Coordinates of C-alpha atoms and ligand atoms in Angstrom, one line a residue:
X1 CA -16.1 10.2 39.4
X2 CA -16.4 12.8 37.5
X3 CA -20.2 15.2 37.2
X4 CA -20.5 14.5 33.6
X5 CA -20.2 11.0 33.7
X6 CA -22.4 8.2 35.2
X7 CA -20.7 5.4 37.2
X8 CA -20.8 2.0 34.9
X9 CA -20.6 -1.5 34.9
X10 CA -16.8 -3.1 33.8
X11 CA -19.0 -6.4 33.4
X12 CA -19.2 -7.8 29.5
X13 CA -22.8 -8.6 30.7
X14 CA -23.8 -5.1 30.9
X15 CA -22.3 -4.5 27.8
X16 CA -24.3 -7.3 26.3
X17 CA -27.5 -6.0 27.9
X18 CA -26.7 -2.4 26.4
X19 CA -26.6 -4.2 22.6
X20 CA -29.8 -6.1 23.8
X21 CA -31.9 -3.1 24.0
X22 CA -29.9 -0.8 21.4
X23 CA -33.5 0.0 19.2
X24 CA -30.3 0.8 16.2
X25 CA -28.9 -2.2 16.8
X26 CA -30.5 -4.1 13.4
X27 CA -28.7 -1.7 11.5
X28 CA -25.3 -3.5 11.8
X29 CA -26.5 -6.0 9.5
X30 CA -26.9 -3.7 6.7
X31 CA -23.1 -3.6 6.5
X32 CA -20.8 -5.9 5.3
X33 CA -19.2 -7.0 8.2
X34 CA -16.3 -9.8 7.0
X35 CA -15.3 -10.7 10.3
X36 CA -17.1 -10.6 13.2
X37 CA -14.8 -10.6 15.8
X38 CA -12.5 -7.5 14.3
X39 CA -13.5 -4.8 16.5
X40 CA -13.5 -1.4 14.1
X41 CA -13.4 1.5 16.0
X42 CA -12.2 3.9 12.8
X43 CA -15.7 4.8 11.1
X44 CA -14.7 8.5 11.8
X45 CA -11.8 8.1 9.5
X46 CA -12.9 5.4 6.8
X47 CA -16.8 4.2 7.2
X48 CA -17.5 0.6 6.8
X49 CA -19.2 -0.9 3.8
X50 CA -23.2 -0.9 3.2
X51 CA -24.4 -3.8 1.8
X52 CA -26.8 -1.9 -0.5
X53 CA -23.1 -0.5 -1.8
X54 CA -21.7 -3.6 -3.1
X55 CA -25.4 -4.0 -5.2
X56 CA -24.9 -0.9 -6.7
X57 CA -21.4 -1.2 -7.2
X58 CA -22.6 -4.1 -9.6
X59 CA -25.5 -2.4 -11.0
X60 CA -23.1 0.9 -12.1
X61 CA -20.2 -1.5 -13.8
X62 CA -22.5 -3.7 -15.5
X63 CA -25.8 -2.4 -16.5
X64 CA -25.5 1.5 -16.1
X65 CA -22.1 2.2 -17.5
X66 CA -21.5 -1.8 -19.2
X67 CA -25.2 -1.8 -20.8
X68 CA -26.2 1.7 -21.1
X69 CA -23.1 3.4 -22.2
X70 CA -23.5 7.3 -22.6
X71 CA -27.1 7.6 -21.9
X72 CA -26.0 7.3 -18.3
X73 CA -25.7 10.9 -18.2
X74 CA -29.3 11.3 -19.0
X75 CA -30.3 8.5 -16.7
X76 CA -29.3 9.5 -13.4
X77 CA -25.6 10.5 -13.5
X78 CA -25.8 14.1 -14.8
X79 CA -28.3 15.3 -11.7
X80 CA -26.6 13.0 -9.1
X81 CA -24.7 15.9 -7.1
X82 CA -27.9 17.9 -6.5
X83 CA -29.4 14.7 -6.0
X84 CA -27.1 13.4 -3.3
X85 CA -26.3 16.7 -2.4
X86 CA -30.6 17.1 -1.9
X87 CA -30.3 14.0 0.8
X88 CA -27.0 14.9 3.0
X89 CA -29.0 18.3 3.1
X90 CA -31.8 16.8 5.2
X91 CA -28.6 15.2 7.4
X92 CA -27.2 19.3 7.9
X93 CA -30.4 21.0 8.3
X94 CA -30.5 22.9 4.7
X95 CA -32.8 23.2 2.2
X96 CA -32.4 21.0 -0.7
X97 CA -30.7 23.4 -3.5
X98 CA -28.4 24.1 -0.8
X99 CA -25.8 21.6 -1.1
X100 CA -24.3 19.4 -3.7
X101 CA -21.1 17.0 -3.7
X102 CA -18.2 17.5 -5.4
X103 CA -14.7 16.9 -5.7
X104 CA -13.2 16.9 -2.1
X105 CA -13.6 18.6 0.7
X106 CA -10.1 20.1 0.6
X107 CA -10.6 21.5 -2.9
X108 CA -14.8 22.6 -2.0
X109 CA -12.7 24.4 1.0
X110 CA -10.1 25.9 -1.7
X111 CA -12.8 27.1 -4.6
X112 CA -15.6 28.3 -1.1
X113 CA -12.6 30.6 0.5
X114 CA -11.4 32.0 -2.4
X115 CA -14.9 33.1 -3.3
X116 CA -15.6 34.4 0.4
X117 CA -13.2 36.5 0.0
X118 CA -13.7 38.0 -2.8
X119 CA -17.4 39.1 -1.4
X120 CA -15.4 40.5 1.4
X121 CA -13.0 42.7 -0.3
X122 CA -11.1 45.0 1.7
X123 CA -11.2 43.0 4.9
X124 CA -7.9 41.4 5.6
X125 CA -8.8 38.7 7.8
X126 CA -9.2 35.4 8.1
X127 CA -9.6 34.0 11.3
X128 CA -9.0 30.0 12.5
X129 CA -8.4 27.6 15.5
X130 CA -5.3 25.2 16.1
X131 CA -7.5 22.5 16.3
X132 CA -8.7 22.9 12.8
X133 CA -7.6 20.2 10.5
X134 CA -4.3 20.8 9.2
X135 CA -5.0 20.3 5.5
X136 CA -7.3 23.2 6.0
X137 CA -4.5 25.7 7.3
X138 CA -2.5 24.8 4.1
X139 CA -5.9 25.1 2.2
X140 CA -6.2 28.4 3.5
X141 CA -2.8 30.0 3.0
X142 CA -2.6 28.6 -0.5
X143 CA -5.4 30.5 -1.4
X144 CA -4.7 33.7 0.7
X145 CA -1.2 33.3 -1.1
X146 CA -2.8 33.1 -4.4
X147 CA -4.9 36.1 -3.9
X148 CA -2.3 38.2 -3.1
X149 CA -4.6 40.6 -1.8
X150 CA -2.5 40.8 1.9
X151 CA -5.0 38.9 4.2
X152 CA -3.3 37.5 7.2
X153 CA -5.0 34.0 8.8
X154 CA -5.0 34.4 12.1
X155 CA -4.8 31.2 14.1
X156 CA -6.1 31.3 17.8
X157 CA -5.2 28.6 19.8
X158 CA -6.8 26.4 21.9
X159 CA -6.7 27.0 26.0
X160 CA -5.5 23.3 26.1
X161 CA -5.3 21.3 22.8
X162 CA -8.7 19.8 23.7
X163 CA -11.3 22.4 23.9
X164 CA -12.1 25.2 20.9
X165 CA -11.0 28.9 22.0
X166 CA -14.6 30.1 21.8
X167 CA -14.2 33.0 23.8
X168 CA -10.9 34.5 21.9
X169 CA -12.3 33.8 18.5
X170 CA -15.7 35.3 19.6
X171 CA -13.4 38.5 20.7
X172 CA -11.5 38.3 17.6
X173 CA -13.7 38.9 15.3
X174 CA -14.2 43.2 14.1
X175 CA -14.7 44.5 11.1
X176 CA -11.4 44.1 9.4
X177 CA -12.5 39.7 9.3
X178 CA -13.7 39.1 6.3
X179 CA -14.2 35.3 7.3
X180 CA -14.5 32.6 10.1
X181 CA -13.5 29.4 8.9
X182 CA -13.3 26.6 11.9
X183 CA -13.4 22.6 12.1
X184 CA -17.4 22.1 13.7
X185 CA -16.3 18.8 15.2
X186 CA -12.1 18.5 15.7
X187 CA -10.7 15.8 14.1
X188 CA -8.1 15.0 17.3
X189 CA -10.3 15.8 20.1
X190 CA -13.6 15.7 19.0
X191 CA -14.6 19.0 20.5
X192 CA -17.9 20.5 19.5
X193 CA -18.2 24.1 18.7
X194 CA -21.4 26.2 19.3
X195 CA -22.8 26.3 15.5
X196 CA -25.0 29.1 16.0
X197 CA -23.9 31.2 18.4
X198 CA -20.2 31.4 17.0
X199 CA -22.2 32.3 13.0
X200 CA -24.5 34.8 15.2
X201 CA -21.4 36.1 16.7
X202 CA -19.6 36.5 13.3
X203 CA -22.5 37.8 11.3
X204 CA -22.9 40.7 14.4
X205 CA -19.4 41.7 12.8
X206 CA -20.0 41.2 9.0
X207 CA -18.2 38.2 9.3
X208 CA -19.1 35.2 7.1
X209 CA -19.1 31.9 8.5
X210 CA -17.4 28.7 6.5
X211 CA -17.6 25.1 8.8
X212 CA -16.0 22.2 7.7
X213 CA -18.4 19.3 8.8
X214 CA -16.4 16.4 7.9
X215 CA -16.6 14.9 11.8
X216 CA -19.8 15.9 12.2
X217 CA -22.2 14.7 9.3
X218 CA -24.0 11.9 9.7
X219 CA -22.3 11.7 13.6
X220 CA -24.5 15.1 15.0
X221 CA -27.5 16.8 14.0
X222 CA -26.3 19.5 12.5
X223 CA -29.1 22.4 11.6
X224 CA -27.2 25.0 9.3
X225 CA -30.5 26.6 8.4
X226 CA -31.4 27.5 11.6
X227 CA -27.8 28.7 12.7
X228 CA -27.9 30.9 9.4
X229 CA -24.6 29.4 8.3
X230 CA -23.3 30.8 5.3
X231 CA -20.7 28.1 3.7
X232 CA -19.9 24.5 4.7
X233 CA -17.9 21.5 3.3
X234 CA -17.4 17.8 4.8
X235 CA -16.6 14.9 3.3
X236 CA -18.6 11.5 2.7
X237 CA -16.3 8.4 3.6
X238 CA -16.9 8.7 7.3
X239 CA -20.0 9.0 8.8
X240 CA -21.6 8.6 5.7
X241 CA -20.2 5.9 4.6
X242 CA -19.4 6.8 1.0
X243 CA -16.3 4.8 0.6
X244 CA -12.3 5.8 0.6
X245 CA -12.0 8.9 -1.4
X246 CA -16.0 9.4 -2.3
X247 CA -16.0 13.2 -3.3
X248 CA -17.0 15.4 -0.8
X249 CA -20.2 18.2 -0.3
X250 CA -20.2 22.0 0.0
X251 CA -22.8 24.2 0.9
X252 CA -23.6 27.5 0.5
X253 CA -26.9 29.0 1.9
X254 CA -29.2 30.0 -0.6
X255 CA -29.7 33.8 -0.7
X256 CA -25.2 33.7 -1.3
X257 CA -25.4 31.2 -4.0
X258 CA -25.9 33.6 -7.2
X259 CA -23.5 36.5 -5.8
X260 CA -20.3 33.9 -5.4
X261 CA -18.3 32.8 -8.4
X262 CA -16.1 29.7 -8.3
X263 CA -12.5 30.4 -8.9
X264 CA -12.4 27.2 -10.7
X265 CA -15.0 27.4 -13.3
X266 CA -15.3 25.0 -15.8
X267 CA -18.0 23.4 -18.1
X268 CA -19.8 21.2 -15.7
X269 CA -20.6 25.0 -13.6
X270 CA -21.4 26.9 -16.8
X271 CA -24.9 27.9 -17.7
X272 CA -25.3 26.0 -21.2
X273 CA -22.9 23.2 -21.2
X274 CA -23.3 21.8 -24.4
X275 CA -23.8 25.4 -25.9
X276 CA -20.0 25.4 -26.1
X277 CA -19.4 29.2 -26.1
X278 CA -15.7 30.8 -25.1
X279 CA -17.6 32.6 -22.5
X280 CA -18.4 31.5 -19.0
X281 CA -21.9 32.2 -17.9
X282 CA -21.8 30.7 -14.2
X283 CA -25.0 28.7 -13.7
X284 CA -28.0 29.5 -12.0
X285 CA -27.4 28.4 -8.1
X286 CA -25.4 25.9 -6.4
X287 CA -24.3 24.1 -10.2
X288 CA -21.8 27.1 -10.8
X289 CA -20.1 25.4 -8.2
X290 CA -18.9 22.4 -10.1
X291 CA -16.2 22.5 -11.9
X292 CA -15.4 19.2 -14.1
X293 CA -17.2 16.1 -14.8
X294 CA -18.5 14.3 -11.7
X295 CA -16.7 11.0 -10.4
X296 CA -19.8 8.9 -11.2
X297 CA -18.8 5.6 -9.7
X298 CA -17.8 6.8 -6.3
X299 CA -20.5 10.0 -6.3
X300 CA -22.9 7.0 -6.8
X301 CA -22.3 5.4 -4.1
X302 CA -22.4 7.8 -1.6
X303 CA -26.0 7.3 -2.0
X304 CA -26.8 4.1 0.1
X305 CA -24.8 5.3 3.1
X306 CA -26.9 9.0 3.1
X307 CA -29.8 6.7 3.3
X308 CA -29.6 4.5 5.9
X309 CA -28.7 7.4 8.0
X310 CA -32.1 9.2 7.0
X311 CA -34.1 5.5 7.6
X312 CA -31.9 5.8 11.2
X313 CA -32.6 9.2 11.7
X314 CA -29.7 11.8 13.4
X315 CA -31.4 12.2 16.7
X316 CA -31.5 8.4 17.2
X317 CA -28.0 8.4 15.9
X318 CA -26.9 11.0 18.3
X319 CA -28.5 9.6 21.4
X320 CA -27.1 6.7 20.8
X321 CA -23.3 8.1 20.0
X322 CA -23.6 9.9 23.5
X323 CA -24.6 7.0 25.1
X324 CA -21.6 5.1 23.8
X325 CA -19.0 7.7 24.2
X326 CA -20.2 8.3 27.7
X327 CA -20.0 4.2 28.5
X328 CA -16.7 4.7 26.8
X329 CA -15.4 7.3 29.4
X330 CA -16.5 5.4 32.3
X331 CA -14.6 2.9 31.1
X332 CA -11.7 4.9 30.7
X333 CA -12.4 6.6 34.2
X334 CA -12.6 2.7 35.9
X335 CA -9.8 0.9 33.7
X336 CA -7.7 2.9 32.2
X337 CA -7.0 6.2 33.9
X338 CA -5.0 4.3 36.8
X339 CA -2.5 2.6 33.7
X340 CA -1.9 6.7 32.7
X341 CA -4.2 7.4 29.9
X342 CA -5.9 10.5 29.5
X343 CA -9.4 11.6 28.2
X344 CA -8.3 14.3 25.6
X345 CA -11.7 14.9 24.6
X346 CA -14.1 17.0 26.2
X347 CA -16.3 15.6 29.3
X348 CA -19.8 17.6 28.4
X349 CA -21.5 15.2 26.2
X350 CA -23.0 18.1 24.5
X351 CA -19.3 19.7 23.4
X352 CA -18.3 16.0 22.5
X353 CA -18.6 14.4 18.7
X354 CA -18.8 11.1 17.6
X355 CA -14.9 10.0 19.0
X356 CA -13.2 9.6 22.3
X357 CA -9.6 10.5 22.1
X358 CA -7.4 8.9 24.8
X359 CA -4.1 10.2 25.3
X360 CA -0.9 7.5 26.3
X361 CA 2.9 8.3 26.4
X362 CA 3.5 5.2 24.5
X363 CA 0.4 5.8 22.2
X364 CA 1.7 4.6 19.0
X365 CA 3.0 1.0 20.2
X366 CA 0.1 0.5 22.2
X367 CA -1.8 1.4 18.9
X368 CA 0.3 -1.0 16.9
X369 CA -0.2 -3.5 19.7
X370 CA -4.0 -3.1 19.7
X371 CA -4.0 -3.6 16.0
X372 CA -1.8 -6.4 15.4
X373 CA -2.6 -8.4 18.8
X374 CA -6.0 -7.7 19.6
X375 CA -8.3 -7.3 16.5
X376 CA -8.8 -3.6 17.4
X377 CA -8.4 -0.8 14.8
X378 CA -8.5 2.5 16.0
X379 CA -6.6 5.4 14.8
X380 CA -3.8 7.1 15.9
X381 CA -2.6 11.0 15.8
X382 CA 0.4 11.8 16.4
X383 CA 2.1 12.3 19.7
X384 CA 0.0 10.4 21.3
X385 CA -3.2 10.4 20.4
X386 CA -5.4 7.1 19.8
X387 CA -8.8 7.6 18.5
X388 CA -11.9 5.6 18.9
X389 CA -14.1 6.1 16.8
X390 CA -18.1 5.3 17.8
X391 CA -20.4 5.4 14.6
X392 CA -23.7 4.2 15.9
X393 CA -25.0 2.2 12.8
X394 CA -22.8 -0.3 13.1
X395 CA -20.5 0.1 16.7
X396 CA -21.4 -2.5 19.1
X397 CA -21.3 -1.7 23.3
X398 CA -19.3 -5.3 23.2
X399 CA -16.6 -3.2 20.5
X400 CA -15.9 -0.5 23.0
X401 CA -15.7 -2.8 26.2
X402 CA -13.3 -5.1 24.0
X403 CA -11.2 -2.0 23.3
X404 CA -11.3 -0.8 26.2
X405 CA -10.0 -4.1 28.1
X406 CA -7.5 -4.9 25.0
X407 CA -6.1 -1.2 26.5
X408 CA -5.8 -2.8 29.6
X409 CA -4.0 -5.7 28.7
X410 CA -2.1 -4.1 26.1
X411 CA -0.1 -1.8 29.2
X412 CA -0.8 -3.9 32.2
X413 CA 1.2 -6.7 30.9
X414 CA 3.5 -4.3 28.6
X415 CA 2.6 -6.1 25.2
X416 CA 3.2 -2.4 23.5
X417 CA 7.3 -2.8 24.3
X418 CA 7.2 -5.4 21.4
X419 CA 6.2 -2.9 18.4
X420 CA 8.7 0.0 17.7
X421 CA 7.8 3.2 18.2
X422 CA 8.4 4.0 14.0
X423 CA 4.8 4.8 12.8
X424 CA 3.7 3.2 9.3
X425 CA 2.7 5.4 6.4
X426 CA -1.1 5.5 7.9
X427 CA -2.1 5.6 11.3
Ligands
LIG1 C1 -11.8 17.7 9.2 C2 -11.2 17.3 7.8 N1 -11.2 18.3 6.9 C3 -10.7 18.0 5.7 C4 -10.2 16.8 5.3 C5 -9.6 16.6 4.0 O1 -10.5 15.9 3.1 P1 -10.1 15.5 1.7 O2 -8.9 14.6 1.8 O3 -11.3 14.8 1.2 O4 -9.8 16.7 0.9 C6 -10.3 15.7 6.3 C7 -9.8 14.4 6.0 O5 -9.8 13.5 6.7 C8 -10.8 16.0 7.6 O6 -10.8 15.1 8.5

């Protein structure tokens, strides 16, 4: 037994008598749940459905956009990314004006690099972890590529695939880094870096700071303000619920937001819109950093999810995410360890996010298996990575001792040697 983790029950009893005194547990049914016995373990990649969604899904077809026609955009829709952006601040830590949603993270990462460096001319370098998400990396060296300025990105990797290199990047970075750009929470792992101490450590070398958050809003309590952070970016359809391909959020802090330009300016960023001039005039604050006109539909509906996290409150969330994950991994520790799966995310609850990654040779069929056979859908990542994924509004203590024993019977009795080990288009 390891010192991190307390012995628990295999029972389904205890499980039971967890859900019994969850004080989040009423919040499952503010979520669609179509079948009750499906045991979803995958709101870090795709966020289930609020109910308060499908209403406003109706109300934005047929009376907003059906009824109202263009005067949408003086009804709501033309403030909505501040306005969104105002509430997933409170989730981060940030003041209101500090964050806004648009497009996706990927391109928020693209247009927030590009203009980082540019405030850091004449330092060459851009520093980053293996564990960062790998969209990021080719983020990142197609816009060092387009700059053409020759910055090298330096990629430090981790000591063992599971854990961030805190200690090299905190060496690495002198005063020829013009930027720190890291995963907060690791999409394959789930390990946690130290917010404020890496951005102090940065800042002590003139370094600015950019975190994607993607794993970590609405999963951690995030305070940005407090660690001084300078840029961020996440996305909305996990934690947050938002729905697949909701656009995603940036942040810059506040005293940086007038000195940046976006390398993709366009109307919706300039200063007087309908003013039509030939010349740009970037917006006071954060709206320079839109480009075109906002998705309204899916911005929309990013809204209910943002809320029930704020009604929820993060620390609740939080306490009750460790709680699971740490049932989780003495699950793992009693059941599954002996059948040769391995935790490949970080024992200290504190280092840990919102998913437990367990490691199997035969990961994929055994994924497959858990899918097709036993109502479980996880993720996987490739080799051999399956990824269970705890989001506290809706995850039951019943879900993860399901999954946990579908694991079980899954590779005690073999059931995986029936899928091949081909993976599907999305695991
Ligand atoms: C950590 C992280 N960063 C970036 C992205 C890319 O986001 P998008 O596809 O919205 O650009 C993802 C997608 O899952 C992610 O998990």
């Amino acid at each position: 037994m390891s010192q991190y983790s307390a012995p628990v029950s295999t029972d389904a009893a205890y499980a039971a008598h967890l859900d019994a005194r969850d004080p989040l547990a009423p919040f499952r049914d503010r979520f669609v749940i179509a079948y009750p016995d499906l045991v979803y373990l995958d709101g870090n990649s795709l966020g289930r459905l609020p109910a308060a969604t499908l209403a406003l899904a109706d109300d934005l077809a047929r009376r907003q956009w059906g009824d109202h026609l263009i005067r949408g955009w003086n009804d709501g829709w033309f403030d909505a990314p501040e306005r969104i952006g105002a509430k997933i601040a409170r989730l981060l830590g940030a003041r209101p004006d500090e964050v806004i949603v648009a497009d996706s993270t990927s391109v928020n990462l693209f247009k927030l690099v590009v203009a980082a460096l540019r405030a850091r001319d004449g330092r060459p370098r851009v520093l980053t972890d293996d564990l960062n998400f790998p969209s990021d990396i080719y983020v990142l060296r197609g816009a060092l590529d387009l700059l053409d300025k020759g910055h090298r990105l330096d990629i430090v990797p981790s000591p063992d695939g599971v854990h961030g290199p805190e200690a090299a990047l905190r060496a690495a970075l002198d005063e020829r880094t013009a930027l720190l750009t890291l995963s907060h929470t690791a999409f394959k792992s789930g390990y946690v870096y130290d917010l404020a101490g890496l951005t102090a450590a940065a800042h002590a070398a003139g370094v600015l700071t950019l975190w994607d958050l993607s794993h970590s809003v609405g999963a951690i309590p995030v305070d940005v303000g407090a660690a001084g952070v300078d840029l961020a970016i996440g996305c909305t359809y996990k934690y947050l619920n938002g729905g697949p391909g909701a656009p995603a959020f940036l942040y810059i802090r506040r005293d940086l937001q007038d000195t940046l330009r976006n390398p993709i300016a366009g109307w919706m960023g300039q200063k007087s819109l309908f003013d039509f001039g030939l010349d740009y005039e970037p917006a006071a604050g954060l709206r320079r950093f839109l480009t075109g006109t906002p998705p309204i539909v899916s911005l929309s509906l990013v809204e209910p999810g943002v809320d029930l996290l704020l009604e929820a409150g993060m620390e609740r969330v939080r306490a009750k995410s460790e709680a699971q994950s740490a049932y989780l991994i003495g699950l793992w520790e009693a059941l599954l360890e002996p059948l040769g799966f391995t935790l490949n995310s970080p024992r200290a609850a504190r280092r840990r996010g919102s998913h437990v990654s367990l490691g199997h040779a035969e990961g994929l069929r055994i994924d497959l298996a858990l899918i097709d056979k036993m109502k479980v859908l996880p993720d996987f990542r490739a080799p051999d990575t399956i990824r269970l994924g705890i989001a506290p509004l809706y995850t039951t203590y019943r879900d993860i001792h399901a999954a946990v024993l579908a694991l079980r019977t899954i590779v005690a009795e073999r059931l995986y040697e029936q899928y091949s080990s081909e993976a599907p288009v999305v695991t």
